[in-house]
Each structure stands twice: as C-alpha cells, then as structure tokens.
XYZ file of C-alpha atoms in Angstrom:
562
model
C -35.527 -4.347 -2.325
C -33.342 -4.083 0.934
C -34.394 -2.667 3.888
C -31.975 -1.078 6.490
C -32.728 -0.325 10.711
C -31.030 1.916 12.815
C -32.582 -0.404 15.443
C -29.768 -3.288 14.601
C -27.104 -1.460 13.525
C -23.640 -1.677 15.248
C -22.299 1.462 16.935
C -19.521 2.698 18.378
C -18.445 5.244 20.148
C -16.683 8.171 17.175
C -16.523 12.109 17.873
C -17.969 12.462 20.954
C -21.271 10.397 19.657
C -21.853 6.964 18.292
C -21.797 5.967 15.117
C -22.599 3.447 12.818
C -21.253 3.177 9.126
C -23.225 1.276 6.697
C -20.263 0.030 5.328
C -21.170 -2.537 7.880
C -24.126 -3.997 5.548
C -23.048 -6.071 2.808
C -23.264 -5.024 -0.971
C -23.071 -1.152 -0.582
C -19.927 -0.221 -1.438
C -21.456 -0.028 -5.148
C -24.148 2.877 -3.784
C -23.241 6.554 -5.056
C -22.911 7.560 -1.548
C -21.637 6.479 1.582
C -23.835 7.133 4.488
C -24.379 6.427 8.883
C -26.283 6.105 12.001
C -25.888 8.547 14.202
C -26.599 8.997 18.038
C -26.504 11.543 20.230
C -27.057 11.230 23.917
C -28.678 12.863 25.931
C -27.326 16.514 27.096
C -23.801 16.524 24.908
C -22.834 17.341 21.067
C -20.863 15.576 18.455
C -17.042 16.698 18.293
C -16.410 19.760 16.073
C -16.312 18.172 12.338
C -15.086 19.782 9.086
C -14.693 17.528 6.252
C -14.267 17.445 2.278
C -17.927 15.726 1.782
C -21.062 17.087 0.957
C -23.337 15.297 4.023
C -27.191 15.323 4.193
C -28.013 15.030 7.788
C -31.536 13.921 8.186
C -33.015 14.184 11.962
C -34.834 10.985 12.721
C -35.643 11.609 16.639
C -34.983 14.214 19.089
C -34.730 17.677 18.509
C -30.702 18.793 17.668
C -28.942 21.978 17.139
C -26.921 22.683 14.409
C -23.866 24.632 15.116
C -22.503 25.686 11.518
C -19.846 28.208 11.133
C -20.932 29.675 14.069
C -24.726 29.909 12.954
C -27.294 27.684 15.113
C -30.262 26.419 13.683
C -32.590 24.277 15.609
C -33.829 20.921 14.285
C -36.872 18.737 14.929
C -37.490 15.984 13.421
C -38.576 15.036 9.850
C -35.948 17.809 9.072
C -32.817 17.401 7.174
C -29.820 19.643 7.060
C -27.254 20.026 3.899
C -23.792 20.651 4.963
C -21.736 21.784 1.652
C -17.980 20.681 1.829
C -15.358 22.091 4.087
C -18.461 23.880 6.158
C -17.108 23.146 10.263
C -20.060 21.746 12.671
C -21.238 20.425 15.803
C -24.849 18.764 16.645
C -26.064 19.745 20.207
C -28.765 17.746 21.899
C -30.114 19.711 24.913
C -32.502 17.432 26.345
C -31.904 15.508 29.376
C -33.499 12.089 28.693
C -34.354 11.496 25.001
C -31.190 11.166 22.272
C -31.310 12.456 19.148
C -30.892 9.794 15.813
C -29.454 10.926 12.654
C -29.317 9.392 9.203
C -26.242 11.117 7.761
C -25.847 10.554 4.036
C -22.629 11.933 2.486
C -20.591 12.028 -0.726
C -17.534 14.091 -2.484
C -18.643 16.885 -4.882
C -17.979 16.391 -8.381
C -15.794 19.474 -7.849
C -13.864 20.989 -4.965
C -15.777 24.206 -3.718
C -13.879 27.379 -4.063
C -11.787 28.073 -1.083
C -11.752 24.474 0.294
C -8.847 24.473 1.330
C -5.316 22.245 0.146
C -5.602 20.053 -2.802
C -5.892 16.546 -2.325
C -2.476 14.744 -1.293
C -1.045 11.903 -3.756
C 0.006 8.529 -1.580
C 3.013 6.887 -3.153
C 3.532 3.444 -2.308
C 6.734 1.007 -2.578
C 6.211 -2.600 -1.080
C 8.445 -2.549 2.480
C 11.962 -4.397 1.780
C 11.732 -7.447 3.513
C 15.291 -7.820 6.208
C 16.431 -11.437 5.501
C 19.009 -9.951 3.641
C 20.835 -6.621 2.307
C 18.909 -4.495 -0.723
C 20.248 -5.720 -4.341
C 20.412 -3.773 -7.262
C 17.486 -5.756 -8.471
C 15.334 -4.196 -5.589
C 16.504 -0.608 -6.416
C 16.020 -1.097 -10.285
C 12.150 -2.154 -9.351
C 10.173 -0.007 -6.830
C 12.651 1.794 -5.032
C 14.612 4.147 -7.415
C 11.555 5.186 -9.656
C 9.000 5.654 -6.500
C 11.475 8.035 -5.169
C 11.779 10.010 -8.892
C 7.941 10.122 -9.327
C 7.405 11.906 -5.766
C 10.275 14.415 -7.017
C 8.423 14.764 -10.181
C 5.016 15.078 -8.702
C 6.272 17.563 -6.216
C 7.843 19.590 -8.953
C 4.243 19.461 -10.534
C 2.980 21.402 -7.027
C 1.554 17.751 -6.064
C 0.997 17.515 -2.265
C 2.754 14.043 -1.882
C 3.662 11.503 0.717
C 6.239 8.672 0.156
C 5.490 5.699 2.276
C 7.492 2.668 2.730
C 9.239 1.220 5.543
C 10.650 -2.371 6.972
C 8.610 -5.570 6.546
C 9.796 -7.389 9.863
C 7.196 -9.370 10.181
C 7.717 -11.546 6.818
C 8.453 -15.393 8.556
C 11.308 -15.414 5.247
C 13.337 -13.702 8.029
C 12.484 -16.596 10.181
C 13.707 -18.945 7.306
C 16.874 -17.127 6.918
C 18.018 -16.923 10.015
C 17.403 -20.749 10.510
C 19.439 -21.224 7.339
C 22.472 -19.355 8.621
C 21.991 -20.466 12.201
C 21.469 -17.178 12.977
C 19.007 -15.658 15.939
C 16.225 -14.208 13.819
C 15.889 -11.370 15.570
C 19.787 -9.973 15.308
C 19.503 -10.881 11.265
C 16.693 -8.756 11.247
C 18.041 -6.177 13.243
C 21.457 -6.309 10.898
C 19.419 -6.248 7.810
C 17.397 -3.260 8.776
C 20.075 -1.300 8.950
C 21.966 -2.044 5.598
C 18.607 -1.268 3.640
C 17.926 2.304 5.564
C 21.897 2.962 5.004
C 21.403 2.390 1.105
C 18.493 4.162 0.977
C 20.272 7.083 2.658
C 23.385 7.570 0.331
C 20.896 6.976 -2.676
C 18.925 9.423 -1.353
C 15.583 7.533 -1.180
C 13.627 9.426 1.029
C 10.190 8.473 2.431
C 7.568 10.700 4.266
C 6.379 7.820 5.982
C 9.119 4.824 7.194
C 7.573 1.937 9.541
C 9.587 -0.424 11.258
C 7.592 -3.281 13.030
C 9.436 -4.348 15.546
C 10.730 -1.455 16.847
C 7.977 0.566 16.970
C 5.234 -0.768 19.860
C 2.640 2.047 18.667
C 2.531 0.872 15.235
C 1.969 -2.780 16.820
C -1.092 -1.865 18.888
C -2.803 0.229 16.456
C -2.999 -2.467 13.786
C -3.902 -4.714 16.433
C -6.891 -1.705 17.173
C -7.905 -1.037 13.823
C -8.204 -5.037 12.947
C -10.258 -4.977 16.451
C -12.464 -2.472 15.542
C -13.076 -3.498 12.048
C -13.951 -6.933 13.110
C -16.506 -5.045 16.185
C -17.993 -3.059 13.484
C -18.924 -5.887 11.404
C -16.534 -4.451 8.124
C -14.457 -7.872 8.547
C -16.113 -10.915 9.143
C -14.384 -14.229 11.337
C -14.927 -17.680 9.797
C -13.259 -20.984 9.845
C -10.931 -21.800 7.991
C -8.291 -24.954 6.992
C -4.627 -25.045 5.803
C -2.224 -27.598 6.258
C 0.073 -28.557 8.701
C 3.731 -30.038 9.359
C 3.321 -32.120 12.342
C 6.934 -32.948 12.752
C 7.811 -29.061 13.149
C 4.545 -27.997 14.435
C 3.336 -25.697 12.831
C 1.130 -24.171 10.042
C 2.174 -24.335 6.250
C 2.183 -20.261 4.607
C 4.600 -17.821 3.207
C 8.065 -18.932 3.499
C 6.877 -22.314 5.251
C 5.547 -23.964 2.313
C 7.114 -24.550 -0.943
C 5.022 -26.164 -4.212
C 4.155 -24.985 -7.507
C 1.396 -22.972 -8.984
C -1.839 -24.107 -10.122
C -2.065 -21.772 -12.723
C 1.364 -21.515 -14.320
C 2.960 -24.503 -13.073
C 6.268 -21.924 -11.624
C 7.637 -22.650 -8.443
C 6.229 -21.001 -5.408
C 6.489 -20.059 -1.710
C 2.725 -19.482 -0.032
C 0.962 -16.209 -1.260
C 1.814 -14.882 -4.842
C 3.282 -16.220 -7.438
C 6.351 -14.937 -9.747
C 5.158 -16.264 -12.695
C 1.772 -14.988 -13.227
C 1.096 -13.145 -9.856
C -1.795 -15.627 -9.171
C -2.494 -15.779 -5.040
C -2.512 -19.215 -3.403
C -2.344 -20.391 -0.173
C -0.245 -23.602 0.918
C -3.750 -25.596 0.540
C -4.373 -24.247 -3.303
C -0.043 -25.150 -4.069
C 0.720 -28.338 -5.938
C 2.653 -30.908 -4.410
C 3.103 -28.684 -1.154
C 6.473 -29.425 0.876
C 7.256 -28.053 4.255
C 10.250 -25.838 4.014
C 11.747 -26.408 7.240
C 11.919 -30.910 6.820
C 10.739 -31.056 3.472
C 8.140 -33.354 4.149
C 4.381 -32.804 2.444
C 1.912 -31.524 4.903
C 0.974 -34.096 7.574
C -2.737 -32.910 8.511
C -4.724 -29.837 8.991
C -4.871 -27.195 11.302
C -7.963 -25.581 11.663
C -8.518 -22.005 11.985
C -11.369 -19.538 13.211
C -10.271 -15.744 12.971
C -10.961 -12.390 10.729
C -11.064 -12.698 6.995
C -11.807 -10.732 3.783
C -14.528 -12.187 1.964
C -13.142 -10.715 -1.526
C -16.343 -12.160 -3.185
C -18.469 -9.888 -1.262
C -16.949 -6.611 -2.640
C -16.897 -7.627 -5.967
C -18.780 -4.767 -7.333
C -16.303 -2.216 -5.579
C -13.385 -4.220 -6.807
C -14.812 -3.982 -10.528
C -15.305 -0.517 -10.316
C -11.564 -0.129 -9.040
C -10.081 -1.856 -11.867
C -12.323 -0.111 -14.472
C -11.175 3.297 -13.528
C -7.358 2.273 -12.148
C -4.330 2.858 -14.231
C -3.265 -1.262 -14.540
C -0.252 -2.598 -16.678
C -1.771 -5.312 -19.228
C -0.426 -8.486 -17.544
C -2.282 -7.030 -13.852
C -4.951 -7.029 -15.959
C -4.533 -10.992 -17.509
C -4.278 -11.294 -13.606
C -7.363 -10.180 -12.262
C -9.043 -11.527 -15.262
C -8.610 -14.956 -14.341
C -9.509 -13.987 -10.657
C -12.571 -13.022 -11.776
C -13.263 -16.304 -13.680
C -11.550 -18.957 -10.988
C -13.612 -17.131 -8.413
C -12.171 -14.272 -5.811
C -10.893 -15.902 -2.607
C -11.644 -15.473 1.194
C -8.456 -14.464 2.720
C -7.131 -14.947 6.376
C -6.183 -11.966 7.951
C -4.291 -13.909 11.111
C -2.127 -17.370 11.355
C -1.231 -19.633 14.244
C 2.326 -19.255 14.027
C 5.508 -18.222 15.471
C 6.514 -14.633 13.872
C 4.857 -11.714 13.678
C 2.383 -8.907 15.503
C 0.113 -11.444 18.419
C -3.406 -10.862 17.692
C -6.147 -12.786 19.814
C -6.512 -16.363 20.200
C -2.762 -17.450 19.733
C -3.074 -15.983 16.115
C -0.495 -13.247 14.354
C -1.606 -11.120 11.879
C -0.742 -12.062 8.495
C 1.925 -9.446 7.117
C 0.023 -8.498 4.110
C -2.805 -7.994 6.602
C -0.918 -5.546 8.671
C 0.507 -3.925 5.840
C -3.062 -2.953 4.839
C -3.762 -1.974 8.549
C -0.472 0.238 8.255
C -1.240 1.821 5.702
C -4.352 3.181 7.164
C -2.456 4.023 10.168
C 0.467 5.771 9.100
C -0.964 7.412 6.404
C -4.074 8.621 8.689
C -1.873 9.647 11.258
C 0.335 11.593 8.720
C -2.589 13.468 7.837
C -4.036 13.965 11.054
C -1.825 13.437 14.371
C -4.408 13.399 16.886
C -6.285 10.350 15.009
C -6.836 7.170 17.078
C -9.899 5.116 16.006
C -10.379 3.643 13.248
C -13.179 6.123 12.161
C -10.373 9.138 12.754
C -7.728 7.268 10.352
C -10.728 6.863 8.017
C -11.909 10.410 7.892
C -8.324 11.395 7.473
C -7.632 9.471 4.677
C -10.865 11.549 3.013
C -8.114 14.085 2.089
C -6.384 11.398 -0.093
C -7.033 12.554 -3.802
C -5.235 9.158 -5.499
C -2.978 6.117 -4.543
C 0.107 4.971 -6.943
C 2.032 2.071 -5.739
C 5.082 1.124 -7.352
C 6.365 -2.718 -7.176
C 7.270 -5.814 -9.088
C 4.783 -8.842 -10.543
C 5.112 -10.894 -7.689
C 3.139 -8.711 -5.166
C 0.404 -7.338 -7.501
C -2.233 -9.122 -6.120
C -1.919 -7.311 -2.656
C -1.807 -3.660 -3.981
C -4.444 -4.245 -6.966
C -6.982 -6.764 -5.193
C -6.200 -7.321 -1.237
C -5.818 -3.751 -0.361
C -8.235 -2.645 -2.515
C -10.361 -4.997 -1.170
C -9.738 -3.400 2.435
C -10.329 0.026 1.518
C -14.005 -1.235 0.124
C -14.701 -3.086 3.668
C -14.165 0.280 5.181
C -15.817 2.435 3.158
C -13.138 4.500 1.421
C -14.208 5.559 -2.249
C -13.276 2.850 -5.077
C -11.594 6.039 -7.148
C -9.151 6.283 -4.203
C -6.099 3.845 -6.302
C -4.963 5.913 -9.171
C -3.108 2.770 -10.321
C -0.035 0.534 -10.316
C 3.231 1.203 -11.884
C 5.034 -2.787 -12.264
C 8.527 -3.528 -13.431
C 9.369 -7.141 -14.868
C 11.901 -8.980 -13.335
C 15.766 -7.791 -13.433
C 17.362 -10.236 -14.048
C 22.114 -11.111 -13.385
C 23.672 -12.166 -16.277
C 20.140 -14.197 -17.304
C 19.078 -15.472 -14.363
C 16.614 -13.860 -11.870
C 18.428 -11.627 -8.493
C 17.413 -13.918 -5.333
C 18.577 -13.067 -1.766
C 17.602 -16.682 -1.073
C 20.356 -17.913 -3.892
C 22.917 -15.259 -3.172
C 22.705 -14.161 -6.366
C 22.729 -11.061 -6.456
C 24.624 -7.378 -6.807
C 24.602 -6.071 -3.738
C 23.554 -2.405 -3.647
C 26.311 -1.598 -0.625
C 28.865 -3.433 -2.789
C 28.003 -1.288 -6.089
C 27.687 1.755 -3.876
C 31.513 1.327 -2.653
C 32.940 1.549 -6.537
C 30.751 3.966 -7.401
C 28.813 7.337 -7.241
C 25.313 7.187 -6.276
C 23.817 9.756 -8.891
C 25.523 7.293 -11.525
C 24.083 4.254 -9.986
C 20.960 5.823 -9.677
C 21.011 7.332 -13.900
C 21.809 3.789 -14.837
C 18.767 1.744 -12.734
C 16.715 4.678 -14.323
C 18.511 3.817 -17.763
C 18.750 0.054 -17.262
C 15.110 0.046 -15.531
C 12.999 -3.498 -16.444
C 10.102 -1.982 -17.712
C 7.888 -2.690 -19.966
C 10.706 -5.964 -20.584
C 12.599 -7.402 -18.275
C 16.017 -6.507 -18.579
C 19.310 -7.647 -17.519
C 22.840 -6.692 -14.985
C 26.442 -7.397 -16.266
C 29.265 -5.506 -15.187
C 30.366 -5.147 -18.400
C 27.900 -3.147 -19.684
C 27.352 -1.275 -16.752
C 31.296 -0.138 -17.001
C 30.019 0.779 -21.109
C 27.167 2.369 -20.501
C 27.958 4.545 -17.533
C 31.833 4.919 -19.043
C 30.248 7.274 -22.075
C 28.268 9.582 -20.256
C 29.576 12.945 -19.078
C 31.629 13.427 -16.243
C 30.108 15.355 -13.869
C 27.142 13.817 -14.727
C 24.518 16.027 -16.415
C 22.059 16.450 -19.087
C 23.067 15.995 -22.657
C 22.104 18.314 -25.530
C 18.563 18.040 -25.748
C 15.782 18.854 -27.463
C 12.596 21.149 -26.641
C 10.576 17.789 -27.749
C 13.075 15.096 -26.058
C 12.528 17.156 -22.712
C 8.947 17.362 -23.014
C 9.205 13.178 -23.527
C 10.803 12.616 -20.517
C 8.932 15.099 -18.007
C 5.617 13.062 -19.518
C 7.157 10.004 -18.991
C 7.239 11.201 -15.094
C 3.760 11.477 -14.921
C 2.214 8.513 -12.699
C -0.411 7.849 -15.585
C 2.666 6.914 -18.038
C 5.553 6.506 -16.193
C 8.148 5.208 -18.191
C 11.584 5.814 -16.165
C 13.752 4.390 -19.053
C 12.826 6.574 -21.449
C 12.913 9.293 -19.322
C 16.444 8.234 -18.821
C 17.280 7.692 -22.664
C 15.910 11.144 -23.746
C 18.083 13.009 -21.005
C 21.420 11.214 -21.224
C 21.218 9.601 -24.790
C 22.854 12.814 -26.637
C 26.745 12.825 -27.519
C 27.644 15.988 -26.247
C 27.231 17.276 -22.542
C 24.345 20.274 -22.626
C 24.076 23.088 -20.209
C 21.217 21.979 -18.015
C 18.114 23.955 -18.231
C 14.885 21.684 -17.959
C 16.637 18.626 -19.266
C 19.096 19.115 -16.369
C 16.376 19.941 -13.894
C 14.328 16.394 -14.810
C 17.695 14.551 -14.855
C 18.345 15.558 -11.024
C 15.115 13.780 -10.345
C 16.647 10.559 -11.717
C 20.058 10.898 -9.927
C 18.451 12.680 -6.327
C 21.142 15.401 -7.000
C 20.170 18.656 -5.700
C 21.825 20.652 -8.592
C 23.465 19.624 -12.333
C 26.905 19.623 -11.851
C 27.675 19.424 -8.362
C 30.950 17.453 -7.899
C 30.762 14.428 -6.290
C-alpha cells in the first residue's frame, strides 16, 4: 500500500494555477492513468484547457466553478466532475481567502470521440548528423534517405506527419576534429553545417522540424528550462556521480574523449554506445580506457553532482515500451542483456569544454539535450505559444506514435534513454511506435568513417550524378536487414540498366502492393520496395508503381527530365 499527500507535493505554477504531476512520485508510470494536484488561489481560474484526455476532476477543498462549453456548474466539495475528451474548460474560484484543491485524474479513451477533432500526428525521427565532417553516402543509405520516403509514404496514407532532425553541434567529436586538423572548432562546425543542409537540399530531404544548436539561442535556453524544471519538479533526480579523468589535459573522460573497448563485445569504442552490439558504457564501464587527446589511461577521478536518469526506477514503463514497440531482433538481444546486467543511472550534464552551459560549470550531455529537444521542438511545433515544460507536455498529448529511423550504434538512446525520459515526464509508454535500424554500409568491405576518411562523399557522388538516381540506388542498395556494401563498379552496373528518365518498370498489381506495404513504418523494408519498382526489364507507364517510386527518388512527377 502507498499513500500519496497533496500536503508534500511539489507545485508549480501551469495555466494560470499550480500544479503538481504525480509523475513526480516514483513507480507510477505503470498506473492506468496519469493524474495531479491542483490549486487554485484565491479569486482567479485556471487558463482555458481543451485536451484529448478523458479527466476526472475531483474537488477536495473550496468551492469551484466549472466553466464547460460555456455551461457553469458549481462545485463543493466531495464532488467530482467528468470532463469527456476534447470538452474546453476553465475552473473559477470566487472566494477571496480560501483556494480551491483538486485531484485531477486523467487518461486517453480507448477510442477518439466523434468529432474530436485532427487525428493524431506521426513524429518521425532521424538521429541529427553530427558536423565534424561532410554527409557520406553511408549516412544517406542509413537514416536519412528512408526517413524522408516513409514521411512521403505516410503522408500519401493521409498521415498527419512531422519530420524532425536537425544539426548535432554539440557532439565534443567536433571538438576532436577540429584539434586533429588544427582547425578552430567552431569554423569546422560552421563549414560542416552547411555541406550537410546543402546535400540534404538537392536530395530533397526535407524536415518539418531542423535544429541547429549553436545558432539558435532559443533552442539553448529552453533545454536549459525544461532540464530546470524537470529537476524542480522532482521528475529528474541529482546525485553524485564518478568518471575518470586526464589530468595532463584537464579534463573529464566521455564521448569522443575516451577511447577503450567494450565490455560486452570486446569492439572498439569511443564513450556512450557501442558499434558492435549497441551496449551503452561510459569511459568508467570501457576496458583499458585511453584519453584521446595524449593517449594516456585516465589519471584520477573527477567527481560529479548534477541531474540524472535513474533508468532502474522506470523499469516497469520501459518494459511496457518494449512489449508493445515495433523493435528489430538484435534491439531486442540489446535490451535483453540490459535487463539482465542491470539498467544504468545516466548523467544528464558533464564538466567539460563543449556544449549548452548548464549550472554548476556543467554542459548538458548531447544525448541529454537531444531528449530535451525533442520535447521542445516538437511541442512547440504543435503548439507555438508553449513555454513550460507542462505546455510542451500537454502538446505532445496530440502525438499518436513515434518512429525513429537510425543505425545500431545509437539504439540505445532512441529505444531506452529517450524512452526513459518520456516515462520521467509522464508521457504514455504507447507513445514510440518503434525503431526502424539499418546495419552498417560498409566501402569496398570496410566500414564508412569520417574519422578514417573513408568514405564516399555525398557532395562528391552528387557532382557525377542525378539525385533521383542516387537516391533509387541507396533505396536499392539500402543495408537492411544485412549490411551491405559501396563499389563504384556496381553502382555504374546497377544504376547503368535502369531506364533513362528514371521511372517505374512494368509491374505487377501484386509487386506494387509489395512495395507500398513495405512503406508502412510497421514493415518498412526500403530495398524491397526498391527491387519490386525498378527490378522489371522494360520501362512501364507509371501508374501506382510510378507514384511509390517518386517517394524513393523525391521526384515530384515520373518522368520529369532532369
């Protein structure tokens, strides 16, 4: 048995009122509803509200007046109040010295009331390109060319959709390239920025939703003010915390600072995830750790007291996502072993030199902000006027499912660490539809790294050819469920037999129905898609087949010269 008081509860100030979520209370994410404290003082009234969930408002104290639709009914208390879905309100208290307390209880309907209103919106995700170097064709044949055709095919399906994706500036591998080029950090960044948003341009990649960092001072303070006010409302709790440190370059060991190998699979890794097996570590978890920038094993330990998530404590809610999510098998193996090496506590902010200052000499770790992004673009997408973190909550409400497109390597953030946000603040676990992973692409048999220089660069492939045919072969050529691999040489073969203007071969009522299925975010298969629309001899005439096939190469109509 658990007991909960209004009486200790943390509020805050929310619609005119204050509030006070119980996602603040440990172990309730798993509860069939979500619920709050409310107060109103004393001669004012709540904000005008109108939202998708079904809330029970029960009047503890006070006497309040329920504005609904225009119809007032006066409240005592003992009394509760149902407000179905979509129904617009506002609470009055008219007395001059006593508030009125609420227990609001609230939940979605099993199904959307008639006349609610718009559908709920898909969120498309693809991780944010890191600038310490140009976009290969390794990036594009990953997230970025088959996010872009499954927000084309979901629109086509009448899918309210937003593409999200932007810059990740704040990545200290920018740091560590620049330093390797003895280059300022800040003009590679700059430079690199630019090359990626020009690629995505003549590919046509377009995105609903495109941050960048560093050059937007907005975005900076309200991830600083949502990480604030997740911390003041108890969602995000601050510990202490130990990595290691390089004392000859002062500073602490993570991301791009710290080199070792895995403890699971043995592969060679920076700090965070590894390539291998996806596994997260931090530099104290890596095997024979190194310092990147002298190559020296850590030298001590710097200790750390700041906001972390606890991903033990939502365990429940993170079981529940991964029941229900749409998860490739080796995301699975993955969490699996999570769940039996124990889930980690993960710092949300680093003493270091790069990235967004939070308090206490501490920057927020990019993965952190990322997550805090999210919920701010995406909030503020769906409702401009939304500054708190309980606005960018209640506008993400309208969010019907999350697909996230990306590689092996960052599967722990979109299946477990973001996940494990969204249960901190009280979003529903059925939120993440599910993750759509590519293996590695791999140049002539060895993996693309920016690091290495090897790599095709995008720009470069871009200036010999057309984009629709660079995009048809990435969809063709796509590493999924295999890793696959680039040579010239069979690019030249494969793109040399099909049709010139590029368009749908002759294909069949069955073939067609294959590929629009394999569009569908629950079985997205891009390379079949591909195969069943340009795998015929002879050049068709169009039709469906030639309206699915513009989705792959982003052009507007079969047959347009280039």
């Amino acid at each position: 048995m658990r007991t909960f008081s209004a009486a200790d509860a943390v509020l805050n100030a929310a619609s005119g009122i204050h509030i006070g979520r119980w996602s603040q209370y440990e172990g309730v994410a798993a509860l069939p509803f979500q619920a709050m404290w409310c107060v109103i003082p004393p001669a004012s009234a709540s904000a005008p509200d109108q939202h998708p969930e079904v809330e029970l408002a029960v009047v503890m104290a006070g006497r309040a007046t329920f504005d609904v639709d225009g119809r007032e009914v006066a409240v005592s208390a003992g009394t509760a109040v149902l407000l179905e879905s979509g129904e617009r309100h506002v609470i009055h208290n008219a007395a001059a010295d006593e508030p009125v307390r609420i227990l609001s209880v609230y939940w979605m309907p099993e199904t959307p009331p008639e006349g609610a209103g718009e559908p709920p919106v898909t969120v498309v995700l693809s991780p944010p390109p890191t600038p310490n170097g140009p976009l290969h064709v390794g990036h594009l044949a990953g997230p970025y060319v088959a996010a872009d055709v499954a927000v084309r095919a979901g629109r086509a399906r009448g899918e309210p959709t937003i593409s999200v994706c932007g810059l990740d500036d704040n990545q200290n591998y920018v740091v560590a390239a620049a330093r390797a080029r003895g280059r300022d950090a800040e003009e590679l960044r700059r430079e690199n920025a630019g090359r990626i948003r020009s690629v995505f341009t003549r590919l046509g990649i377009g995105h609903d939703v495109f941050t960048e960092p560093t050059a937007d001072p907005r975005y900076r303070s309200a991830v600083v003010r949502l990480l604030d006010q997740s911390v003041t409302a108890g969602m995000l709790p601050v510990q202490e915390w130990t990595l290691p440190y390089c004392e000859p370059c002062g500073g602490t060991l993570h991301h791009a600072y710290v080199a070792g190998r895995c403890a699971g699979c043995g592969a060679g890794m920076n700090g965070g995830t590894c390539e291998g097996c996806g596994a997260f570590h931090t530099a104290g978890d890596l095997v024979e750790p190194r310092c990147t920038r002298c190559g020296a094993p850590p030298s001590g330990q710097s200790q750390g007291r700041g906001p972390v998530l606890p991903l033990a404590d939502h365990r429940d809610y993170l079981m529940r996502v991964w029941c229900q999510a749409t998860l490739p098998p080796r995301v699975r193996r993955m969490v699996d072993r999570l769940l039996d090496k124990g889930l980690p506590t993960v710092p949300l902010t680093y003493p270091t030199d790069w990235g967004i200052p939070v308090a206490d000499g501490h920057r927020l770790d990019p993965w952190a902000e990322m997550g805090l992004g999210y919920l701010y673009s995406v909030g503020r997408r769906l409702d401009s006027s939304a500054v708190s973190l309980s606005d960018h909550l209640r506008a993400w409400r309208s969010v019907g499912s999350l697909w996230a497109f990306l590689g092996l390597d960052n599967a722990f953030y979109y299946a477990v660490l973001f996940p494990g946000l969204f249960a901190a603040w009280g979003l529903p676990p059925e939120l993440l539809g599910g993750l759509v992973v590519n293996e590695f692409y791999t140049l002539d048999g060895d993996k693309f790294s920016t690091s290495r220089d090897h790599a095709v660069w995008a720009e470069e492939l871009l200036a010999e050819y057309p984009p629709d045919v660079v995009r048809a072969f990435l969809c063709w050529d796509r590493p999924e469920p295999y890793a696959t691999d680039f040579t010239r040489e069979r690019f030249e073969r494969v793109t040399g037999s099909w049709p010139q203007p590029l368009r749908a071969g002759e294909v069949s009522a069955m073939d067609a129905a294959r590929a629009e299925r394999s569009l569908a975010y629950d079985s997205f298969a891009l390379a079949q898609a591909a195969r069943c629309l340009l795998g015929a001899d002879q050049p068709g005439d169009g039709g469906r087949a030639g309206q699915l096939l513009t989705m792959l190469t982003g052009v507007e109509a079969v047959g347009v010269p280039r």
